[in-house]
Amino acid sequence: MTAWTAISPHTKDLGGGFLVRRALPAAQRQAVGPFLFFDHFGPVQVQPADQFDVRPHPHIGLATVTYLFEGAQIHRDNLGFEQRIEPGAINWMTAGRGIVHSERRPPDLADQSYAMHGLQLWVALPEALEDVTPSFVHTPAEALPEIQYPGVQVRVLVGEAFGQRSPVQTLSPTLYLDVQMAPGATFHLPLLAQEQALYAVQGGLLAGDQALPLQQLVVPQGSLDLQAGPEGCRWVLVGGQPLGHRHIRWNFVSTSKARIEQAELDWAQGRAEAGMGQVPGETERIEQPQRPGH
């Protein structure tokens, strides 16, 4: 019998009824490798009246990684970057010492109904680089390597696997794969990173004679011999080098509680010199929720 730990996500409303399944952090473990947050949204049909835009909000001490299966978003940040995010591309935003960004519906889709489906993950930064200079890098879909096996397509989104390396630059060993399997296809998944976890996005998937749970984060104890069900399967693999415990408060991540408290004050005061300035073209912002007892 194949041994693994399964982490069931909880549902989180990001605002306006936009729901995500959040698998990390969890009671069983805070992270897998450097991955601290694992949010799966959709598939959902977005209607013109839906208010799913994410208004400007801050981050420190982490990198966000956005990957779409369907749909589109417009990323804007206080560094001046504006990028249309579309399926298959990797969008890596390093918050470092501080960044503010928004994610909105593209103007050309304002009056249309369209499908949205994707993942947004948070990656911890090494302690010595938590206050690195913030940045945003868009890597288009066609720049990411693909590997073809019989009935199986592997896209190397971040890191290195099966002899292929993604061009996405990271600050610590990080792995992120997108795998699609045709009905009945088989695939041997070895241990590719110090820590790794598999998440079945769609379809059915067997490991040996056991069904892997759909839309749960599965942390295996060894390699897995996988077989897609009769409808095929799509799954992602995340992992890498663990970076130790992090304090997480709202959108702020750090090894230091004092650093988070400073970021809270900087955001409340809108201190541009601390990376907490306004996003060009934006007039809104999300205020930090009050903590209990405050």
mmCIF file of C-alpha atoms in Angstrom, residues 25-276:
data_model
loop_
_atom_site.group_PDB
_atom_site.id
_atom_site.type_symbol
_atom_site.label_atom_id
_atom_site.label_comp_id
_atom_site.label_asym_id
_atom_site.label_seq_id
_atom_site.Cartn_x
_atom_site.Cartn_y
_atom_site.Cartn_z
ATOM 1 C CA PRO A 25 -1.204 26.411 5.541
ATOM 2 C CA ALA A 26 -2.908 23.500 7.307
ATOM 3 C CA ALA A 27 -3.063 21.991 10.772
ATOM 4 C CA GLN A 28 -0.955 19.031 9.590
ATOM 5 C CA ARG A 29 1.822 21.249 8.245
ATOM 6 C CA GLN A 30 2.469 24.892 7.481
ATOM 7 C CA ALA A 31 4.369 24.359 4.244
ATOM 8 C CA VAL A 32 5.626 21.898 1.641
ATOM 9 C CA GLY A 33 9.155 22.885 0.689
ATOM 10 C CA PRO A 34 9.024 26.689 0.405
ATOM 11 C CA PHE A 35 5.289 26.737 -0.492
ATOM 12 C CA LEU A 36 3.314 28.405 2.313
ATOM 13 C CA PHE A 37 -0.052 29.047 0.657
ATOM 14 C CA PHE A 38 -1.871 26.874 -1.854
ATOM 15 C CA ASP A 39 -5.099 28.376 -3.237
ATOM 16 C CA HIS A 40 -7.167 26.687 -5.970
ATOM 17 C CA PHE A 41 -9.961 28.760 -7.508
ATOM 18 C CA GLY A 42 -12.628 27.673 -9.982
ATOM 19 C CA PRO A 43 -13.537 26.474 -12.412
ATOM 20 C CA VAL A 44 -16.195 29.175 -12.143
ATOM 21 C CA GLN A 45 -18.152 31.027 -14.807
ATOM 22 C CA VAL A 46 -17.619 34.741 -14.199
ATOM 23 C CA GLN A 47 -20.621 36.908 -15.068
ATOM 24 C CA PRO A 48 -20.504 40.635 -15.933
ATOM 25 C CA ALA A 49 -22.142 41.544 -12.600
ATOM 26 C CA ASP A 50 -19.620 39.577 -10.478
ATOM 27 C CA GLN A 51 -17.241 41.601 -8.331
ATOM 28 C CA PHE A 52 -14.213 39.316 -8.174
ATOM 29 C CA ASP A 53 -11.543 42.010 -8.538
ATOM 30 C CA VAL A 54 -8.869 41.989 -5.824
ATOM 31 C CA ARG A 55 -8.155 45.601 -4.878
ATOM 32 C CA PRO A 56 -4.633 46.838 -4.041
ATOM 33 C CA HIS A 57 -3.126 45.088 -1.040
ATOM 34 C CA PRO A 58 0.425 44.632 0.323
ATOM 35 C CA HIS A 59 2.866 41.777 0.886
ATOM 36 C CA ILE A 60 6.279 41.315 2.493
ATOM 37 C CA GLY A 61 8.658 38.384 2.854
ATOM 38 C CA LEU A 62 7.248 36.098 0.159
ATOM 39 C CA ALA A 63 6.770 35.539 -3.561
ATOM 40 C CA THR A 64 3.356 34.997 -5.148
ATOM 41 C CA VAL A 65 3.070 32.570 -8.063
ATOM 42 C CA THR A 66 -0.018 32.850 -10.287
ATOM 43 C CA TYR A 67 -0.916 30.170 -12.850
ATOM 44 C CA LEU A 68 -4.163 30.002 -14.826
ATOM 45 C CA PHE A 69 -5.798 27.016 -16.503
ATOM 46 C CA GLU A 70 -8.597 29.217 -17.908
ATOM 47 C CA GLY A 71 -9.487 32.889 -17.958
ATOM 48 C CA ALA A 72 -7.469 36.083 -17.638
ATOM 49 C CA GLN A 73 -6.443 38.708 -15.068
ATOM 50 C CA ILE A 74 -4.711 42.063 -15.118
ATOM 51 C CA HIS A 75 -1.872 42.384 -12.609
ATOM 52 C CA ARG A 76 -0.817 45.888 -11.532
ATOM 53 C CA ASP A 77 1.697 46.799 -8.848
ATOM 54 C CA ASN A 78 3.351 49.818 -7.284
ATOM 55 C CA LEU A 79 6.568 49.102 -9.180
ATOM 56 C CA GLY A 80 4.662 50.162 -12.305
ATOM 57 C CA PHE A 81 4.204 46.711 -13.844
ATOM 58 C CA GLU A 82 0.955 45.972 -15.649
ATOM 59 C CA GLN A 83 0.593 42.465 -17.077
ATOM 60 C CA ARG A 84 -2.233 40.477 -18.582
ATOM 61 C CA ILE A 85 -2.106 36.994 -17.038
ATOM 62 C CA GLU A 86 -3.342 34.192 -19.299
ATOM 63 C CA PRO A 87 -3.369 30.377 -19.155
ATOM 64 C CA GLY A 88 -0.043 28.548 -19.167
ATOM 65 C CA ALA A 89 2.179 31.473 -18.114
ATOM 66 C CA ILE A 90 3.988 31.830 -14.791
ATOM 67 C CA ASN A 91 3.748 35.171 -13.028
ATOM 68 C CA TRP A 92 6.248 35.447 -10.178
ATOM 69 C CA MET A 93 6.038 38.479 -7.896
ATOM 70 C CA THR A 94 8.732 38.783 -5.239
ATOM 71 C CA ALA A 95 7.421 40.974 -2.422
ATOM 72 C CA GLY A 96 10.692 41.116 -0.498
ATOM 73 C CA ARG A 97 10.755 44.250 1.660
ATOM 74 C CA GLY A 98 7.355 45.341 0.389
ATOM 75 C CA ILE A 99 5.059 45.472 -2.634
ATOM 76 C CA VAL A 100 1.430 46.404 -3.357
ATOM 77 C CA HIS A 101 -0.599 44.868 -6.180
ATOM 78 C CA SER A 102 -4.097 44.381 -7.554
ATOM 79 C CA GLU A 103 -5.680 41.665 -9.697
ATOM 80 C CA ARG A 104 -8.635 42.702 -11.849
ATOM 81 C CA ARG A 105 -10.848 41.599 -14.700
ATOM 82 C CA PRO A 106 -9.417 42.645 -18.094
ATOM 83 C CA PRO A 107 -11.409 45.544 -19.625
ATOM 84 C CA ASP A 108 -12.151 43.536 -22.802
ATOM 85 C CA LEU A 109 -13.960 40.921 -20.660
ATOM 86 C CA ALA A 110 -16.022 43.439 -18.663
ATOM 87 C CA ASP A 111 -19.268 42.642 -20.494
ATOM 88 C CA GLN A 112 -18.602 38.958 -21.108
ATOM 89 C CA SER A 113 -19.148 35.674 -19.306
ATOM 90 C CA TYR A 114 -15.944 33.646 -19.136
ATOM 91 C CA ALA A 115 -14.412 30.742 -17.194
ATOM 92 C CA MET A 116 -11.811 31.344 -14.463
ATOM 93 C CA HIS A 117 -9.704 28.505 -13.116
ATOM 94 C CA GLY A 118 -6.242 28.521 -11.641
ATOM 95 C CA LEU A 119 -3.842 28.425 -8.722
ATOM 96 C CA GLN A 120 -2.204 31.115 -6.655
ATOM 97 C CA LEU A 121 0.619 30.008 -4.396
ATOM 98 C CA TRP A 122 2.851 31.773 -1.896
ATOM 99 C CA VAL A 123 6.529 30.866 -1.610
ATOM 100 C CA ALA A 124 8.594 31.743 1.447
ATOM 101 C CA LEU A 125 11.896 33.533 0.876
ATOM 102 C CA PRO A 126 15.137 32.464 2.575
ATOM 103 C CA GLU A 127 15.583 34.311 5.872
ATOM 104 C CA ALA A 128 18.596 36.250 4.606
ATOM 105 C CA LEU A 129 16.608 37.417 1.556
ATOM 106 C CA GLU A 130 13.252 38.247 3.134
ATOM 107 C CA ASP A 131 13.853 41.970 2.560
ATOM 108 C CA VAL A 132 15.185 41.611 -0.982
ATOM 109 C CA THR A 133 14.295 44.253 -3.589
ATOM 110 C CA PRO A 134 10.731 43.598 -4.824
ATOM 111 C CA SER A 135 10.208 42.526 -8.442
ATOM 112 C CA PHE A 136 7.701 41.080 -10.901
ATOM 113 C CA VAL A 137 8.565 38.666 -13.737
ATOM 114 C CA HIS A 138 6.151 37.310 -16.364
ATOM 115 C CA THR A 139 7.236 34.113 -18.141
ATOM 116 C CA PRO A 140 4.983 33.357 -21.144
ATOM 117 C CA ALA A 141 3.580 29.886 -21.683
ATOM 118 C CA GLU A 142 5.720 29.202 -24.743
ATOM 119 C CA ALA A 143 8.932 29.783 -22.748
ATOM 120 C CA LEU A 144 8.225 26.934 -20.305
ATOM 121 C CA PRO A 145 9.610 23.496 -21.223
ATOM 122 C CA GLU A 146 7.328 20.548 -21.905
ATOM 123 C CA ILE A 147 8.149 16.837 -21.803
ATOM 124 C CA GLN A 148 6.053 14.270 -23.652
ATOM 125 C CA TYR A 149 5.653 10.679 -22.520
ATOM 126 C CA PRO A 150 3.055 8.216 -23.886
ATOM 127 C CA GLY A 151 -0.265 9.773 -22.902
ATOM 128 C CA VAL A 152 1.425 12.220 -20.505
ATOM 129 C CA GLN A 153 2.451 15.873 -20.834
ATOM 130 C CA VAL A 154 4.678 17.430 -18.161
ATOM 131 C CA ARG A 155 5.185 21.204 -18.065
ATOM 132 C CA VAL A 156 8.096 22.382 -15.909
ATOM 133 C CA LEU A 157 6.746 25.639 -14.515
ATOM 134 C CA VAL A 158 9.442 26.256 -11.898
ATOM 135 C CA GLY A 159 12.638 24.356 -11.120
ATOM 136 C CA GLU A 160 14.129 21.315 -12.837
ATOM 137 C CA ALA A 161 12.697 17.875 -13.572
ATOM 138 C CA PHE A 162 13.181 15.065 -16.097
ATOM 139 C CA GLY A 163 16.145 16.814 -17.716
ATOM 140 C CA GLN A 164 14.358 20.128 -18.313
ATOM 141 C CA ARG A 165 14.752 23.417 -16.437
ATOM 142 C CA SER A 166 12.291 26.291 -16.236
ATOM 143 C CA PRO A 167 13.665 29.782 -16.961
ATOM 144 C CA VAL A 168 11.842 31.129 -13.875
ATOM 145 C CA GLN A 169 14.405 32.354 -11.349
ATOM 146 C CA THR A 170 13.921 31.518 -7.661
ATOM 147 C CA LEU A 171 15.791 32.309 -4.447
ATOM 148 C CA SER A 172 15.809 28.740 -3.126
ATOM 149 C CA PRO A 173 15.329 25.241 -4.626
ATOM 150 C CA THR A 174 11.690 25.205 -5.798
ATOM 151 C CA LEU A 175 9.709 22.766 -7.951
ATOM 152 C CA TYR A 176 6.338 23.260 -9.664
ATOM 153 C CA LEU A 177 4.995 20.941 -12.390
ATOM 154 C CA ASP A 178 1.718 20.829 -14.355
ATOM 155 C CA VAL A 179 0.933 17.297 -15.577
ATOM 156 C CA GLN A 180 -1.885 16.135 -17.862
ATOM 157 C CA MET A 181 -2.577 12.422 -18.351
ATOM 158 C CA ALA A 182 -4.791 10.840 -21.003
ATOM 159 C CA PRO A 183 -7.385 8.252 -19.925
ATOM 160 C CA GLY A 184 -5.631 5.141 -18.628
ATOM 161 C CA ALA A 185 -2.123 6.571 -19.046
ATOM 162 C CA THR A 186 0.536 5.579 -16.516
ATOM 163 C CA PHE A 187 3.414 7.571 -15.030
ATOM 164 C CA HIS A 188 6.119 6.890 -12.448
ATOM 165 C CA LEU A 189 6.585 9.873 -10.152
ATOM 166 C CA PRO A 190 9.888 9.688 -8.265
ATOM 167 C CA LEU A 191 10.896 11.921 -5.390
ATOM 168 C CA LEU A 192 12.102 15.018 -7.227
ATOM 169 C CA ALA A 193 12.596 17.391 -4.306
ATOM 170 C CA GLN A 194 13.472 17.360 -0.613
ATOM 171 C CA GLU A 195 9.746 17.815 0.073
ATOM 172 C CA GLN A 196 6.942 17.479 -2.480
ATOM 173 C CA ALA A 197 3.180 17.191 -2.699
ATOM 174 C CA LEU A 198 0.730 16.311 -5.466
ATOM 175 C CA TYR A 199 -2.659 17.985 -6.008
ATOM 176 C CA ALA A 200 -5.171 16.405 -8.414
ATOM 177 C CA VAL A 201 -6.919 19.362 -10.052
ATOM 178 C CA GLN A 202 -9.354 17.475 -12.287
ATOM 179 C CA GLY A 203 -10.223 13.881 -13.199
ATOM 180 C CA GLY A 204 -9.411 10.597 -11.527
ATOM 181 C CA LEU A 205 -5.995 9.320 -10.476
ATOM 182 C CA LEU A 206 -4.794 6.057 -8.959
ATOM 183 C CA ALA A 207 -1.577 5.379 -7.054
ATOM 184 C CA GLY A 208 -1.159 1.641 -7.222
ATOM 185 C CA ASP A 209 -4.608 0.291 -6.351
ATOM 186 C CA GLN A 210 -5.602 3.352 -4.297
ATOM 187 C CA ALA A 211 -7.563 6.341 -5.552
ATOM 188 C CA LEU A 212 -5.817 9.623 -4.869
ATOM 189 C CA PRO A 213 -8.273 12.136 -3.398
ATOM 190 C CA LEU A 214 -9.353 14.853 -5.834
ATOM 191 C CA GLN A 215 -8.509 18.446 -4.864
ATOM 192 C CA GLN A 216 -6.550 17.473 -1.771
ATOM 193 C CA LEU A 217 -2.846 18.019 -1.232
ATOM 194 C CA VAL A 218 -1.171 14.596 -1.055
ATOM 195 C CA VAL A 219 2.271 14.390 0.566
ATOM 196 C CA PRO A 220 3.787 10.997 -0.358
ATOM 197 C CA GLN A 221 6.399 9.125 1.641
ATOM 198 C CA GLY A 222 8.064 7.791 -1.498
ATOM 199 C CA SER A 223 7.661 7.455 -5.233
ATOM 200 C CA LEU A 224 4.219 6.902 -6.777
ATOM 201 C CA ASP A 225 3.124 4.738 -9.699
ATOM 202 C CA LEU A 226 0.214 6.697 -11.119
ATOM 203 C CA GLN A 227 -2.580 5.813 -13.529
ATOM 204 C CA ALA A 228 -5.209 8.189 -14.870
ATOM 205 C CA GLY A 229 -8.863 7.246 -14.622
ATOM 206 C CA PRO A 230 -11.208 6.828 -17.603
ATOM 207 C CA GLU A 231 -11.708 10.609 -17.847
ATOM 208 C CA GLY A 232 -7.998 11.413 -17.715
ATOM 209 C CA CYS A 233 -6.421 13.626 -15.063
ATOM 210 C CA ARG A 234 -4.621 16.909 -14.489
ATOM 211 C CA TRP A 235 -2.446 17.382 -11.434
ATOM 212 C CA VAL A 236 0.304 19.644 -10.181
ATOM 213 C CA LEU A 237 3.385 18.897 -8.110
ATOM 214 C CA VAL A 238 4.888 21.444 -5.718
ATOM 215 C CA GLY A 239 7.929 21.173 -3.510
ATOM 216 C CA GLY A 240 11.513 22.092 -2.876
ATOM 217 C CA GLN A 241 13.772 22.929 0.029
ATOM 218 C CA PRO A 242 11.948 23.591 3.326
ATOM 219 C CA LEU A 243 12.796 26.993 4.799
ATOM 220 C CA GLY A 244 11.507 26.585 8.345
ATOM 221 C CA HIS A 245 8.630 28.158 10.236
ATOM 222 C CA ARG A 246 7.243 31.530 9.222
ATOM 223 C CA HIS A 247 4.956 33.967 11.008
ATOM 224 C CA ILE A 248 1.946 34.757 8.816
ATOM 225 C CA ARG A 249 -0.378 37.641 9.561
ATOM 226 C CA TRP A 250 -2.842 38.686 6.852
ATOM 227 C CA ASN A 251 -0.676 39.161 3.696
ATOM 228 C CA PHE A 252 2.601 39.504 5.579
ATOM 229 C CA VAL A 253 5.157 36.707 6.031
ATOM 230 C CA SER A 254 8.374 36.875 8.029
ATOM 231 C CA THR A 255 10.646 35.044 10.432
ATOM 232 C CA SER A 256 10.231 38.121 12.664
ATOM 233 C CA LYS A 257 7.008 39.212 14.376
ATOM 234 C CA ALA A 258 8.492 42.690 14.777
ATOM 235 C CA ARG A 259 9.005 42.940 11.011
ATOM 236 C CA ILE A 260 5.349 42.099 10.434
ATOM 237 C CA GLU A 261 4.263 44.737 12.963
ATOM 238 C CA GLN A 262 6.365 47.320 11.129
ATOM 239 C CA ALA A 263 4.780 46.335 7.799
ATOM 240 C CA GLU A 264 1.322 46.723 9.328
ATOM 241 C CA LEU A 265 2.190 50.250 10.430
ATOM 242 C CA ASP A 266 3.745 51.073 7.049
ATOM 243 C CA TRP A 267 0.578 49.940 5.237
ATOM 244 C CA ALA A 268 -1.716 51.840 7.595
ATOM 245 C CA GLN A 269 0.308 54.986 6.921
ATOM 246 C CA GLY A 270 0.729 54.324 3.187
ATOM 247 C CA ARG A 271 4.493 54.743 3.389
ATOM 248 C CA ALA A 272 5.725 54.579 -0.203
ATOM 249 C CA GLU A 273 9.359 54.557 0.911
ATOM 250 C CA ALA A 274 8.655 51.267 2.699
ATOM 251 C CA GLY A 275 7.120 49.711 -0.413
ATOM 252 C CA MET A 276 3.550 50.436 0.697
#
